[in-house]
Short mmCIF file of C-alpha atoms in Angstrom, two decimals:
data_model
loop_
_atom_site.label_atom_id
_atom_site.label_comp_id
_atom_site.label_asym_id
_atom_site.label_seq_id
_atom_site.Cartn_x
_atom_site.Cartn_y
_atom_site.Cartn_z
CA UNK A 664 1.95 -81.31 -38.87
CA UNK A 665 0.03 -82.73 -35.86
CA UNK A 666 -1.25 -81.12 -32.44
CA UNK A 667 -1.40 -83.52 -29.62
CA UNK A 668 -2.64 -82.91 -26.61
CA UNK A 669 -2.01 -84.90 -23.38
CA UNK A 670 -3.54 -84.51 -20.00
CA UNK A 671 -0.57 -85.06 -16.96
CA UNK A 672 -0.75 -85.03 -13.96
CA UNK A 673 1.26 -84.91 -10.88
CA UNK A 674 3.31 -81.84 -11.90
CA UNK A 675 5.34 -83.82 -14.16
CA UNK A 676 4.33 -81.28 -17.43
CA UNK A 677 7.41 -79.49 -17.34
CA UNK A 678 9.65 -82.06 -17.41
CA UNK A 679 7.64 -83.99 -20.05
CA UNK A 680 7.38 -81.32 -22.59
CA UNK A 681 10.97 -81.30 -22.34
CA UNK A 682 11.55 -84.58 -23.02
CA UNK A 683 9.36 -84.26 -26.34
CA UNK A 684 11.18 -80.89 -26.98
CA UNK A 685 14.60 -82.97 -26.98
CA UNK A 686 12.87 -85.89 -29.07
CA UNK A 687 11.77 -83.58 -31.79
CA UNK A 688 9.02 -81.86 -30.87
CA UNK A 689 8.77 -78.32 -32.84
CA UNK A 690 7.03 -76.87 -29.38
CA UNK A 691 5.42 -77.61 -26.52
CA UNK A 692 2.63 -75.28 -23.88
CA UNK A 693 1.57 -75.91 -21.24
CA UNK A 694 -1.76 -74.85 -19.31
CA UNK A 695 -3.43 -75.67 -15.67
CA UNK A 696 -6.07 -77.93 -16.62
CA UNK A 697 -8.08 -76.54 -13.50
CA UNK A 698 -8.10 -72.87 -14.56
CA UNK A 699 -10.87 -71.10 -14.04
CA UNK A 700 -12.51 -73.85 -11.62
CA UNK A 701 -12.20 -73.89 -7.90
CA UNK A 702 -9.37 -76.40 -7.92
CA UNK A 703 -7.00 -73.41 -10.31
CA UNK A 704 -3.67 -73.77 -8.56
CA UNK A 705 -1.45 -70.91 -8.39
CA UNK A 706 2.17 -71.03 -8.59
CA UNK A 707 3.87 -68.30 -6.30
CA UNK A 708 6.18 -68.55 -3.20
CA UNK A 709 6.57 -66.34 -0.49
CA UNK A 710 8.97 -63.31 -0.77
CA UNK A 711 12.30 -64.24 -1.22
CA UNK A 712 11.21 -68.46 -1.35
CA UNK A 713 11.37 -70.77 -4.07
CA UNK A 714 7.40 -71.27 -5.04
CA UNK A 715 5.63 -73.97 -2.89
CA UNK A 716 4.57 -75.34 -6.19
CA UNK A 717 6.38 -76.06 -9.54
CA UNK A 718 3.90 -77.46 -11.33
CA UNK A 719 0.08 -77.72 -11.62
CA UNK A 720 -1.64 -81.06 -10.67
CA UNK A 721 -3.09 -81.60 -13.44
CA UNK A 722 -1.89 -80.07 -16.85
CA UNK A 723 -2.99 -79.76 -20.67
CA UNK A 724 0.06 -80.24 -22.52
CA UNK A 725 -0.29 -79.30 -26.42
CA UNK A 726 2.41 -80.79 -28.42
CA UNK A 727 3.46 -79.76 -31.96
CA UNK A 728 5.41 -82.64 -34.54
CA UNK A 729 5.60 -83.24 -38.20
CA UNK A 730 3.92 -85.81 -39.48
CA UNK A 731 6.38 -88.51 -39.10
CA UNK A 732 7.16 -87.95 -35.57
CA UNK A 733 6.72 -91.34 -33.85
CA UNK A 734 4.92 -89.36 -30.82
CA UNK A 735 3.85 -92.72 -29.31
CA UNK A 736 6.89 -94.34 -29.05
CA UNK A 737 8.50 -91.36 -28.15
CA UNK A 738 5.79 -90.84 -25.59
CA UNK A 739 6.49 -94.34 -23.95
CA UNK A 740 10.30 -93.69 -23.84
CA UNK A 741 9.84 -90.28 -21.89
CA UNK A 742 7.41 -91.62 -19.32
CA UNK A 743 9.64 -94.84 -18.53
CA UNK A 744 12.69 -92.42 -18.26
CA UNK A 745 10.49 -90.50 -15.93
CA UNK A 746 9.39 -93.05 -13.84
CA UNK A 747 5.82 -92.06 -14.40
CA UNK A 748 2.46 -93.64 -16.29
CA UNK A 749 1.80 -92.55 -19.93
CA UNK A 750 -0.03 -89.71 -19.99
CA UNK A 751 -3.66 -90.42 -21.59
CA UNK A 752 -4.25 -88.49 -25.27
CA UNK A 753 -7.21 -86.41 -25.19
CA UNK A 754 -6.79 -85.22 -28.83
CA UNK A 755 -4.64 -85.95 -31.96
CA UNK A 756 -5.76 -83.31 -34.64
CA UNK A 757 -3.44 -82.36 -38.42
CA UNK A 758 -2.54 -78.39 -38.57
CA UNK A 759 -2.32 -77.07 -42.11
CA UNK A 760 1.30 -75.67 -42.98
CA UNK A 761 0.37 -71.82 -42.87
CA UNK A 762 1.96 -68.42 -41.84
CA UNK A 763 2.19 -68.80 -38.47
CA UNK A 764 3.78 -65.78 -37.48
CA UNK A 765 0.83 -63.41 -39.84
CA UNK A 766 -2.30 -65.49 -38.05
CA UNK A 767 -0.81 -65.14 -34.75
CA UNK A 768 -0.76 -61.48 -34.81
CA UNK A 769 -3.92 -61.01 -36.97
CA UNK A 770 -5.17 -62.43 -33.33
CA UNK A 771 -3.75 -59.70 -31.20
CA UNK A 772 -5.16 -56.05 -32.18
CA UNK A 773 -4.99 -53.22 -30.02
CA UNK A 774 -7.10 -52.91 -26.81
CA UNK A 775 -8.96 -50.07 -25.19
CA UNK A 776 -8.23 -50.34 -21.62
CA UNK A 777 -9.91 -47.08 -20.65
CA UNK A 778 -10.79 -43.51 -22.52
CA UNK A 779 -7.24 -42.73 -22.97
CA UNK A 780 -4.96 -46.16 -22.20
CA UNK A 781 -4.49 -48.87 -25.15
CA UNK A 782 -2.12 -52.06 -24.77
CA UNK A 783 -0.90 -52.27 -28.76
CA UNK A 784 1.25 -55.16 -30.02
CA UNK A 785 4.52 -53.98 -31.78
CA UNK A 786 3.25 -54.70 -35.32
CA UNK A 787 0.86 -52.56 -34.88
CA UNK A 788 0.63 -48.39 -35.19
CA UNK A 789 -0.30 -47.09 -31.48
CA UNK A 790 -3.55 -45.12 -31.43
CA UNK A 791 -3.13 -41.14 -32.34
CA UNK A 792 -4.01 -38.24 -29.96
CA UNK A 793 -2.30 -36.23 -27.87
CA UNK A 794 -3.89 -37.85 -25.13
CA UNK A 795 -3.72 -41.38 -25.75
CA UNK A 796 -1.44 -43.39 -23.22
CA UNK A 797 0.10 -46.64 -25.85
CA UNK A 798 2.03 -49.98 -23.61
CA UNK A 799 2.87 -51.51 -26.35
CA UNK A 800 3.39 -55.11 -25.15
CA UNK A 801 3.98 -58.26 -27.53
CA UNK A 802 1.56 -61.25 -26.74
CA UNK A 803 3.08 -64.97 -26.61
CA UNK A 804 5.13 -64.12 -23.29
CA UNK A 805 3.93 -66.78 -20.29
CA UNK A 806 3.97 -63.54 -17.30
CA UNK A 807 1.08 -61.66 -19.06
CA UNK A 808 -0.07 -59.87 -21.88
CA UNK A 809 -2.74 -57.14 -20.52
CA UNK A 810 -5.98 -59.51 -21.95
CA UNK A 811 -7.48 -60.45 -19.02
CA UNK A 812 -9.82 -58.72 -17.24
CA UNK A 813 -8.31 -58.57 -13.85
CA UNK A 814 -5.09 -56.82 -15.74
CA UNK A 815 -7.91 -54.35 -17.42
CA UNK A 816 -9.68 -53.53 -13.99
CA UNK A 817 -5.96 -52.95 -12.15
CA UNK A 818 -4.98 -50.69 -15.32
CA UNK A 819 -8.25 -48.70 -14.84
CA UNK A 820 -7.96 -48.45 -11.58
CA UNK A 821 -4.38 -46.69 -12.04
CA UNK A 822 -5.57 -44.75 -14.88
CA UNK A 823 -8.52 -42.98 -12.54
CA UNK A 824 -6.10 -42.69 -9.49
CA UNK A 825 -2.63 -42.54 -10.12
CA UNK A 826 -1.02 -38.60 -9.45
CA UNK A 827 2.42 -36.89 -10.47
CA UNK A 828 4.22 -37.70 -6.75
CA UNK A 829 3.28 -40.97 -6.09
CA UNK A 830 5.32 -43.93 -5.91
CA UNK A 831 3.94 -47.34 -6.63
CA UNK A 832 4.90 -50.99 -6.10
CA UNK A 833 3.74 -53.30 -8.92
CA UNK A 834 4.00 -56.71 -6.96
CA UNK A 835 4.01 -60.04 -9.07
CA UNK A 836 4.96 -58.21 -11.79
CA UNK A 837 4.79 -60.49 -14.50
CA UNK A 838 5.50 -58.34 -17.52
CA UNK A 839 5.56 -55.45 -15.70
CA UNK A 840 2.35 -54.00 -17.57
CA UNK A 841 1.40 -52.18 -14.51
CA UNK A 842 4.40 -51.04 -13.22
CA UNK A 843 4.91 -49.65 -17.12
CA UNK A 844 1.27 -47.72 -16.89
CA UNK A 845 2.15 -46.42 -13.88
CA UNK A 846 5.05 -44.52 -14.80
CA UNK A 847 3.41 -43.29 -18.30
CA UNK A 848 0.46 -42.15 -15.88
CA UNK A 849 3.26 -39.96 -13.97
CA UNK A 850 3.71 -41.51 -11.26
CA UNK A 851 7.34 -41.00 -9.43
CA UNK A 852 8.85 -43.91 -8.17
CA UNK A 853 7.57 -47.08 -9.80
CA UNK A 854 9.15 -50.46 -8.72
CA UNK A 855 7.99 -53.69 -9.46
CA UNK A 856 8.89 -56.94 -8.20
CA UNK A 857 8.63 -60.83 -9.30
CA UNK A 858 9.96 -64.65 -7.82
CA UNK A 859 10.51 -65.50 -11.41
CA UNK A 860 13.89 -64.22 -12.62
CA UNK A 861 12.83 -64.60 -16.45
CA UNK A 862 9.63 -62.21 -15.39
CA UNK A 863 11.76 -59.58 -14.31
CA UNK A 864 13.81 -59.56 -17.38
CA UNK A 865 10.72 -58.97 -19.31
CA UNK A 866 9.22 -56.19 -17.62
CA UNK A 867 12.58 -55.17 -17.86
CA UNK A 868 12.71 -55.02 -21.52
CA UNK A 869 9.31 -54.09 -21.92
CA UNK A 870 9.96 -50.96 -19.69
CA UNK A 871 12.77 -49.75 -21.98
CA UNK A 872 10.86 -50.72 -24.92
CA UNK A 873 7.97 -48.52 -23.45
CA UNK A 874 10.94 -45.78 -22.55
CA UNK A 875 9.18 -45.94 -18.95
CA UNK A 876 11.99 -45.69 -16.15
CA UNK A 877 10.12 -48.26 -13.45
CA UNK A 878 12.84 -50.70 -12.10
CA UNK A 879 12.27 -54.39 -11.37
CA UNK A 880 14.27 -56.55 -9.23
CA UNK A 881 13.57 -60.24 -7.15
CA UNK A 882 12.28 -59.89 -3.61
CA UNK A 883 15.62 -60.74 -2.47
CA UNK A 884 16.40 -57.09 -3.75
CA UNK A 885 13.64 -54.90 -2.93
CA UNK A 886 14.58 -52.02 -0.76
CA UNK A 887 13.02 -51.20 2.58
CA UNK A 888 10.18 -48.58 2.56
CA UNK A 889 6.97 -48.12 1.79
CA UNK A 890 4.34 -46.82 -1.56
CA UNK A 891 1.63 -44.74 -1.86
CA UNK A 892 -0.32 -47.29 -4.14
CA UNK A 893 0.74 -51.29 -3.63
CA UNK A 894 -0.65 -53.10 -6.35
CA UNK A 895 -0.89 -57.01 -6.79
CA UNK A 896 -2.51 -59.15 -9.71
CA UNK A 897 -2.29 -62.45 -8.68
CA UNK A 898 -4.88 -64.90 -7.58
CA UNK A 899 -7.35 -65.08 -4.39
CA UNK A 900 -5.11 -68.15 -2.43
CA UNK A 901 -1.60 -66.42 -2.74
CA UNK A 902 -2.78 -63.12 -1.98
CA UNK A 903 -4.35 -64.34 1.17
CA UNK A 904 -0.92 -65.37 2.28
CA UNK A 905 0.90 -62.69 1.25
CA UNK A 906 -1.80 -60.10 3.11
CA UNK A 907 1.15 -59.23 6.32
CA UNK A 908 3.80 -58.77 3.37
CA UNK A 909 1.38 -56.44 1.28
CA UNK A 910 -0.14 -54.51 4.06
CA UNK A 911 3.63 -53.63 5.64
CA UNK A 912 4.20 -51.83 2.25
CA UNK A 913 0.77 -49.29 2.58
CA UNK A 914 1.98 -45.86 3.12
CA UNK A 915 0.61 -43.85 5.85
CA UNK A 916 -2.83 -42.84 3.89
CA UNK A 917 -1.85 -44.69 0.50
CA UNK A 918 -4.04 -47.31 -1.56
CA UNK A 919 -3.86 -51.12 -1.44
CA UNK A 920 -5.28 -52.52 -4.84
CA UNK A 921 -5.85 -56.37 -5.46
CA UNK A 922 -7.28 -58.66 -8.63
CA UNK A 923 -6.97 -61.75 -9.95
CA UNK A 924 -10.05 -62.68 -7.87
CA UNK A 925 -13.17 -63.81 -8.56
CA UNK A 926 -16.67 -61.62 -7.20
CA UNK A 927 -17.54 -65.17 -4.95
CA UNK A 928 -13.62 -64.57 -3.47
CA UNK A 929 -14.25 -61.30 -2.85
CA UNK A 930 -15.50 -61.07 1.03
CA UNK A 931 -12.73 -63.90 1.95
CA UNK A 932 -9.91 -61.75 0.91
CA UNK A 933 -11.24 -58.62 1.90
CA UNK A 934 -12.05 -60.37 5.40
CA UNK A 935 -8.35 -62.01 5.81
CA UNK A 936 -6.99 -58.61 5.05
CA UNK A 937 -9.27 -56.63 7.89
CA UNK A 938 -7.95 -59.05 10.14
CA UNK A 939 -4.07 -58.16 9.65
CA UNK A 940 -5.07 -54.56 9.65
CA UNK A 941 -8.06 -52.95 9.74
CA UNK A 942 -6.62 -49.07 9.01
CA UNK A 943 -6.50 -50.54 5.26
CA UNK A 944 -10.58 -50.29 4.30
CA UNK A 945 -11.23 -52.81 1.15
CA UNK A 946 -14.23 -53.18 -0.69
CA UNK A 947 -14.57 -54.37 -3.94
CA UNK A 948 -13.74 -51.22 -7.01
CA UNK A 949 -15.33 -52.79 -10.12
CA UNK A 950 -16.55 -56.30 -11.88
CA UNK A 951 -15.44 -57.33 -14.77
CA UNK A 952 -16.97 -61.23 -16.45
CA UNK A 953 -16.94 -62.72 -12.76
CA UNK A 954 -13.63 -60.98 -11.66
CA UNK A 955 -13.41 -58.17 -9.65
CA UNK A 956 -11.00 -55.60 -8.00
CA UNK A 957 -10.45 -55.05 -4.80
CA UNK A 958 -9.08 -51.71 -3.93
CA UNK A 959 -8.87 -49.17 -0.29
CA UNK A 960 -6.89 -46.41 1.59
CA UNK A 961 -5.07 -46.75 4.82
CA UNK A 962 -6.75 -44.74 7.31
CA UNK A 963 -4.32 -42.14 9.01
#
């Protein structure tokens, strides 16, 4: 077998990979080619929209084919039907026939969130004690798997605040990994809430594999009313935006808590948000490798 991988752009990856998927290709992912730069592009919409973007500008595509895969002519015949230039080749390397399915989970062993909170893969046996809190959460899904630290500094967070009455709105679920620790933390009502339909049906799945009773629906179909702790892992741009939508769900005295931002991002968000409403006090929680959260309580 070979890996190739191609560097697109103009949001055309999607479609592409397709293309090779229908041409033979045994798989196809996909990654932003910016990540982790200034120039990262989110993908997100406002509640209720279609996302403003459906596709990064510029995309690593990793393509997997036997050996006798003609992958350049193949290639050609995709970006012709496409309309678009041949993507450039930035790497053409064999992969050794091997047990896929055994390396990929030797990869993925359980993690210590906090003291007491673990997120273990299926395969694996959950940690013992009567007061360890297990999510167990496969990896491989696109919406999240609990490794990165913003995910670890929201899950914290939860773990140090979260009490028996509260309610809690996990938005841009993903998974639903929050929404999930929520409820096993005891809180009440737990709702979480995602633009991508396929996201929703995997928190959904992963909450009854977890036997947590948090509900997920689209923005479409989130009720009216507000939550004692609004949560939202996202990125810095899209949760700029989506400050006046956030803020309007802050109970009377309840917590605001935002990640997927980096510690130079921090004052910008915090500052966008003080503008739209400056009962909600932010200030940044906790650090982790360049990331922080952001976290504060509506003043009554």
């Amino acid at each position: 077998m070979r890996e190739i991988t191609l560097l697109v752009t103009g949001g055309a990856a999607e479609a592409l990979g397709e293309a090779l998927m229908e041409a033979g290709a045994l798989s196809v992912t996909i990654e932003d080619a910016d990540a982790d730069t200034p120039d990262e592009q989110p993908q997100y919409g406002e509640p209720g929209l279609e996302p403003v973007h459906t596709g990064w500008d510029n995309s690593i595509v990793k393509v997997l084919v036997e050996d006798d895969f003609d992958f350049g002519l193949d290639l050609a015949i995709a970006a012709k039907a496409m309309k678009m230039p041949e993507p450039k080749i930035v790497a053409d390397k064999p992969v050794e026939n091997a047990d896929w399915v055994r390396i990929t989970q030797a990869q993925f062993q359980p993690v210590k969130v906090s003291e007491r909170m673990w997120i273990v893969p299926t395969w694996h046996e959950p940690p013992a004690g009567d007061k360890a809190i297990n999510i167990r959460l496969d990896p491989g899904v696109a919406f999240g798997t609990g490794s990165h630290p913003t995910t670890h500094l929201c899950l914290q967070w939860l773990d140090s605040h979260v009490l028996a009455h509260q309610s809690v709105l996990d938005y841009g679920c993903g998974t639903g990994i929050l929404a999930i620790a929520a409820k096993k933390l005891g809180a009440d009502n737990v709702l979480g809430t995602d633009i991508d339909p396929q996201a929703v049906e995997a928190a959904i799945e992963n909450a009854r594999a977890n036997e947590a009773a948090a509900r997920f629906v689209l923005p479409d179909e989130m009720p009216e009313g507000c939550f004692d702790i609004v949560v939202a892992n996202i990125l810095s741009n899209p949760l700029k935006l989506l400050a006046p939508a956030l803020l309007s769900r802050v109970a009377p005295e309840g917590y605001l808590v935002l990640s997927g931002i980096l510690a130079r991002q921090a004052q910008e968000v915090i500052d966008v948000y003080r503008e739209h409403d400056p009962q909600v006090k932010l200030s940044v929680w906790k650090e982790e490798d360049g990331w922080v959260c952001i976290a504060g309580q509506r003043q009554a």
